[in-house]
PDB file of C-alpha atoms in Angstrom:
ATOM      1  CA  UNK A   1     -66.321  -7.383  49.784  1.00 45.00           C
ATOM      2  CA  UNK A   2     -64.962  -3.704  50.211  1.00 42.00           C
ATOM      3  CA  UNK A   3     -66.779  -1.149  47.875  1.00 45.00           C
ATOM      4  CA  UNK A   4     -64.334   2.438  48.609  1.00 42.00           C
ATOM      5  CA  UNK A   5     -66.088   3.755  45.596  1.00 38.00           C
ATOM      6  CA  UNK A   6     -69.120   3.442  46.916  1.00 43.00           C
ATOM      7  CA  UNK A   7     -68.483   6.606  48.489  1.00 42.00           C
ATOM      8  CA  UNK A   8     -69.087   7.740  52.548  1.00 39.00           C
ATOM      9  CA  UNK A   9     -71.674   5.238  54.764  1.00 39.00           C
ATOM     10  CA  UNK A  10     -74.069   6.629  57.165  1.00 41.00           C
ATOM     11  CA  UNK A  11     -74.137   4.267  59.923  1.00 40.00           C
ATOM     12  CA  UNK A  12     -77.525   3.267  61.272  1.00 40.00           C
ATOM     13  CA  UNK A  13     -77.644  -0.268  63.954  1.00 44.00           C
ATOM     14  CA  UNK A  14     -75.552  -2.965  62.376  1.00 50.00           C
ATOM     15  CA  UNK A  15     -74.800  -2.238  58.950  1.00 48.00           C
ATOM     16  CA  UNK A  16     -74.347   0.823  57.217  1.00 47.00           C
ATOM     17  CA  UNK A  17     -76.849   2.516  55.185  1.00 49.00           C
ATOM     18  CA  UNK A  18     -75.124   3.222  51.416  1.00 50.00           C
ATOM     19  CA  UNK A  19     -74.620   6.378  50.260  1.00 49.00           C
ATOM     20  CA  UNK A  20     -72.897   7.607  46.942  1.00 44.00           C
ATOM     21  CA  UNK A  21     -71.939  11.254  47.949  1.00 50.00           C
ATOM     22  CA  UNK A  22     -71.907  11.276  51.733  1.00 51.00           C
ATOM     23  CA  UNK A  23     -75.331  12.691  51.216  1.00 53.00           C
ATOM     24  CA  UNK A  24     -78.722  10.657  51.111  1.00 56.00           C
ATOM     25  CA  UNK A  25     -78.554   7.539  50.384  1.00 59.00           C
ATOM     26  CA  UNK A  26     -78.979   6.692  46.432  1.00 73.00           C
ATOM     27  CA  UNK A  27     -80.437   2.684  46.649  1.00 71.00           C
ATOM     28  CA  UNK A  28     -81.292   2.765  43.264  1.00 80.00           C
ATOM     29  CA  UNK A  29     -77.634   3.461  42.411  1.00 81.00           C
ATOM     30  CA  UNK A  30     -76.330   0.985  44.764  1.00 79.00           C
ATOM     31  CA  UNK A  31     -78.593  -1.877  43.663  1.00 82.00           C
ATOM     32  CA  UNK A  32     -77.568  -1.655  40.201  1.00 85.00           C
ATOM     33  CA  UNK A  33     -74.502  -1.603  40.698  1.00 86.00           C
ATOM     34  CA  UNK A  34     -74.964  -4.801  43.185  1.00 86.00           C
ATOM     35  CA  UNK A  35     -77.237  -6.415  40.983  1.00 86.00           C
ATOM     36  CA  UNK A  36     -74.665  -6.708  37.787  1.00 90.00           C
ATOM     37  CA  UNK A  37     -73.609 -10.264  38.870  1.00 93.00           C
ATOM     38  CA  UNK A  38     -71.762 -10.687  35.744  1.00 94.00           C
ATOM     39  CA  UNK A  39     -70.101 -14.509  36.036  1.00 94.00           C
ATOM     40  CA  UNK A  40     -73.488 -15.848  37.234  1.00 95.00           C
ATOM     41  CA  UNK A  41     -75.113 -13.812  34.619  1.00 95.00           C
ATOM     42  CA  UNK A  42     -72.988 -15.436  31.828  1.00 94.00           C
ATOM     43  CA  UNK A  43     -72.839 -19.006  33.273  1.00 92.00           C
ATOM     44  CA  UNK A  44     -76.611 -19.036  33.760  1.00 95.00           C
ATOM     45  CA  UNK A  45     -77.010 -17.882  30.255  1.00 95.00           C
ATOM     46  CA  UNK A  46     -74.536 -19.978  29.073  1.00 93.00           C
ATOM     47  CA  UNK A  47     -76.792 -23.074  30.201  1.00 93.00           C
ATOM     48  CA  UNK A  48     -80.274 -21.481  29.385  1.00 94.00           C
ATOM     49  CA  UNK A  49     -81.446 -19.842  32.462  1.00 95.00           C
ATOM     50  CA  UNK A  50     -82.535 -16.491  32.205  1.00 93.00           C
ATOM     51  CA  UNK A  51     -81.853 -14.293  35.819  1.00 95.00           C
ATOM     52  CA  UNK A  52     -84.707 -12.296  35.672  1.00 95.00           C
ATOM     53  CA  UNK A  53     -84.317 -10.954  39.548  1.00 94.00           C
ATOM     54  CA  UNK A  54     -87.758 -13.423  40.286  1.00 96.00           C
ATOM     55  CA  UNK A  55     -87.626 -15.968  42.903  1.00 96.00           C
ATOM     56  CA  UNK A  56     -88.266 -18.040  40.108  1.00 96.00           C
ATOM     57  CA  UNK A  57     -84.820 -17.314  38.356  1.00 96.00           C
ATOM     58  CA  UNK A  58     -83.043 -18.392  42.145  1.00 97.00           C
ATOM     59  CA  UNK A  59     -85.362 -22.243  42.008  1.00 96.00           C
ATOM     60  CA  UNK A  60     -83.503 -22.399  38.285  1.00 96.00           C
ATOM     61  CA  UNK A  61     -80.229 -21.503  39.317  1.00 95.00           C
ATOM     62  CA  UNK A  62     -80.467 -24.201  42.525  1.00 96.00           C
ATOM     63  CA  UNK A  63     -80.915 -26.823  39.267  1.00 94.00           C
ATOM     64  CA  UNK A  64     -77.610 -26.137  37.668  1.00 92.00           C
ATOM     65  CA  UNK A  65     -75.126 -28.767  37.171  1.00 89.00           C
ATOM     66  CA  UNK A  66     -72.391 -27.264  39.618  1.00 90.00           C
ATOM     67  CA  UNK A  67     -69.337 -27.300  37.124  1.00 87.00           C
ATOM     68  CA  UNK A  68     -67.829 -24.319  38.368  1.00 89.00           C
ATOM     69  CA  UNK A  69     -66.765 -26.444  41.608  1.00 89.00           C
ATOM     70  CA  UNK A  70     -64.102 -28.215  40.068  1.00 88.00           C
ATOM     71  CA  UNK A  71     -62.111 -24.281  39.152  1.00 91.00           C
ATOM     72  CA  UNK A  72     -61.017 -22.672  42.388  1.00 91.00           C
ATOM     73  CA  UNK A  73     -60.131 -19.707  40.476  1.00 93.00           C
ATOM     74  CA  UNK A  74     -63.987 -19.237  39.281  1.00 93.00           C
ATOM     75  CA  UNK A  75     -65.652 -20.376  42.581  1.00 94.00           C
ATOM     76  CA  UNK A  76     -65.218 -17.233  44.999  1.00 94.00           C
ATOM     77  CA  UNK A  77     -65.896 -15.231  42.446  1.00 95.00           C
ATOM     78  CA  UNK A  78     -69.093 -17.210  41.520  1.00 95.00           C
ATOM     79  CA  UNK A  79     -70.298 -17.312  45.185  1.00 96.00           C
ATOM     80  CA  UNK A  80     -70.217 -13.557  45.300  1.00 95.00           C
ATOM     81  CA  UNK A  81     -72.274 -13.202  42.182  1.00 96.00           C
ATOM     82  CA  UNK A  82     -74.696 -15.692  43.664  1.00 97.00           C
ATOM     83  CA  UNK A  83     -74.999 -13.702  46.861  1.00 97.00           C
ATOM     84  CA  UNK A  84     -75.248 -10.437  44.726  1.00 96.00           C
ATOM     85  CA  UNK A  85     -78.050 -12.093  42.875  1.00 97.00           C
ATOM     86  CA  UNK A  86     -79.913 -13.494  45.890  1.00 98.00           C
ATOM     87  CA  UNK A  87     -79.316 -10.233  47.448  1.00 97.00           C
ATOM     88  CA  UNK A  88     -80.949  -8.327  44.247  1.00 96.00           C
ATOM     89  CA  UNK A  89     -84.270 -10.492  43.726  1.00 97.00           C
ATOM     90  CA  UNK A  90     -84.537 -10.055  48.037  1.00 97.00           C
ATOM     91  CA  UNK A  91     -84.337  -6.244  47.423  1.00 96.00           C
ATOM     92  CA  UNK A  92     -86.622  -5.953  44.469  1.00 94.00           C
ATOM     93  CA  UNK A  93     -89.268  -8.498  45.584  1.00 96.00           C
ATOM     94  CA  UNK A  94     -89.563  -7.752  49.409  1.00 96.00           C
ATOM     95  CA  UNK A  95     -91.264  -5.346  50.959  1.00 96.00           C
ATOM     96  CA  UNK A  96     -89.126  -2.605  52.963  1.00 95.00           C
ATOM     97  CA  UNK A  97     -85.685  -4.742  51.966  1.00 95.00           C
ATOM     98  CA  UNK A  98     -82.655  -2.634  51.250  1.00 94.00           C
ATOM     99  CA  UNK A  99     -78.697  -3.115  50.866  1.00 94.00           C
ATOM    100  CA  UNK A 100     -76.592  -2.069  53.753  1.00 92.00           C
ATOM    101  CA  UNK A 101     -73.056  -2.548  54.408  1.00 87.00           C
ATOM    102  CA  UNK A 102     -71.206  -4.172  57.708  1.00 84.00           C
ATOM    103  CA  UNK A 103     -68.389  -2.307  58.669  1.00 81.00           C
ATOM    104  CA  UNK A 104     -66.005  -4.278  57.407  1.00 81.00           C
ATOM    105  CA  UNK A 105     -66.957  -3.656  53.301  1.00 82.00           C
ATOM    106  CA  UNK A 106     -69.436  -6.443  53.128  1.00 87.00           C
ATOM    107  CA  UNK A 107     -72.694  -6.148  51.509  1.00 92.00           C
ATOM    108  CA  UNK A 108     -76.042  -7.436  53.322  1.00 95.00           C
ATOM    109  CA  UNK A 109     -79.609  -6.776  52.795  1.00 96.00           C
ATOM    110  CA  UNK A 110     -81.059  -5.313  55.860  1.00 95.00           C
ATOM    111  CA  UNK A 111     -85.342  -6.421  56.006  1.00 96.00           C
ATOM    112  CA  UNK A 112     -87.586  -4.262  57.345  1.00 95.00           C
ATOM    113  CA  UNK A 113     -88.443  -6.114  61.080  1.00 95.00           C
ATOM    114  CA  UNK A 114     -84.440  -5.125  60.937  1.00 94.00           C
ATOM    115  CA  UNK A 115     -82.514  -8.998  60.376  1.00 95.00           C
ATOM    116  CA  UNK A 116     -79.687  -8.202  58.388  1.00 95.00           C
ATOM    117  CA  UNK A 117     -79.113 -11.219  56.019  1.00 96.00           C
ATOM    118  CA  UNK A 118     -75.283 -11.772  54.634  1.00 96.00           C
ATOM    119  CA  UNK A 119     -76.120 -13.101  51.207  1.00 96.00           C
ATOM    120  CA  UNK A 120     -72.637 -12.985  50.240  1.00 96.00           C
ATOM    121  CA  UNK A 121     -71.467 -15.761  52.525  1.00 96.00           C
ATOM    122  CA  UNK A 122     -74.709 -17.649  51.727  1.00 97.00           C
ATOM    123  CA  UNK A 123     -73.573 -17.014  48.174  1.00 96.00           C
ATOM    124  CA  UNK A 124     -70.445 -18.377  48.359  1.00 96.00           C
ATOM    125  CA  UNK A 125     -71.884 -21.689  50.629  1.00 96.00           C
ATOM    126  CA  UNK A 126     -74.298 -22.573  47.703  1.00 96.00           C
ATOM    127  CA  UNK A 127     -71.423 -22.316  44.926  1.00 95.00           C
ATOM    128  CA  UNK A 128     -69.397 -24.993  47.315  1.00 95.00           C
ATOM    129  CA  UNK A 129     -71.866 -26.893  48.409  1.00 93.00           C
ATOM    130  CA  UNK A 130     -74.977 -26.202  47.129  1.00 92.00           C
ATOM    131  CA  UNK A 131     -76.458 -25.658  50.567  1.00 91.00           C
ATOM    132  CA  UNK A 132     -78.512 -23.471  51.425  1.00 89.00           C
ATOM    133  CA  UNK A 133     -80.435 -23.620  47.920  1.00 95.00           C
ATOM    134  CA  UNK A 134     -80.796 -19.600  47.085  1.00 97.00           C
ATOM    135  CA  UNK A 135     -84.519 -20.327  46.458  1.00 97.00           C
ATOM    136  CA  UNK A 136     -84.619 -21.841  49.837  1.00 96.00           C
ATOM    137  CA  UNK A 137     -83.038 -19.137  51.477  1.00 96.00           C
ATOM    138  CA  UNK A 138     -85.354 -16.626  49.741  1.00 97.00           C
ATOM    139  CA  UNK A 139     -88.241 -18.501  50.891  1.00 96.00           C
ATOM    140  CA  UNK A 140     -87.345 -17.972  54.362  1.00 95.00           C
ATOM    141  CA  UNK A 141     -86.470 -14.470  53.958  1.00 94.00           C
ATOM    142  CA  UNK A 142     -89.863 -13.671  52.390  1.00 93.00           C
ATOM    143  CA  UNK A 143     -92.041 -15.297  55.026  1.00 90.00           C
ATOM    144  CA  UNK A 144     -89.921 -13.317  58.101  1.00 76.00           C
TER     145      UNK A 144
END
């Protein structure tokens, strides 16, 4: 995923640290802007789960029925909402976790022993396959 209006990115190790201006990085900016999810949002809704950016909210969404897999217009852009999402509830519920970006445009959460996670492609896996289950991966993420 390539965000050029996300503005200039100060490298630092792997991934890029976000920054709006060029300037200081602005995380609160970039998360909510991240954390819209907007398809996963609606389909969640649309079958009673609330995303409430809880680990909680990522157990409900690995109970879905996966209809989405059967519109290969609506799945990539469903697995990038789910990796968003995942993404999001790491960022807000784990200590020293924060967005970066890989040179090449795509989002990852960077935790703070340094792992960078790609939650996008682990976004698009579970839409496909339904493995790993987001909870799952959160779980692991959590406990590093």
């Amino acid at each position: 995923m390539n965000i050029p209006f996300l503005g200039h990115r100060q490298k630092k190790s792997g991934a890029a640290v976000l920054s709006a201006d060029g300037g200081a990085p602005d995380p609160e900016g970039i998360a909510a802007l991240l954390s819209e999810c907007e398809l996963l949002r609606s389909q969640a809704a649309e079958a009673g789960v609330g995303l409430d950016d809880t680990a909680a909210s990522l157990e409900a969404l690995d109970q879905l029925v996966p209809r989405w897999r059967d519109d290969e217009e609506v799945l990539p852009w469903l697995g990038n909402d789910a990796g968003l999402y995942l993404g999001t509830v790491i960022v807000r519920t784990v200590p020293g976790a924060a967005w970066g970006l890989w040179p090449h445009g795509r989002p990852v959460v960077r935790l703070a022993s340094g792992r960078e996670v790609d939650v996008v492609t682990a976004g698009h896996e579970w839409a496909a396959s339904g493995v790993p289950e987001l909870s799952q991966l959160y779980g692991e993420v959590a406990e590093a």
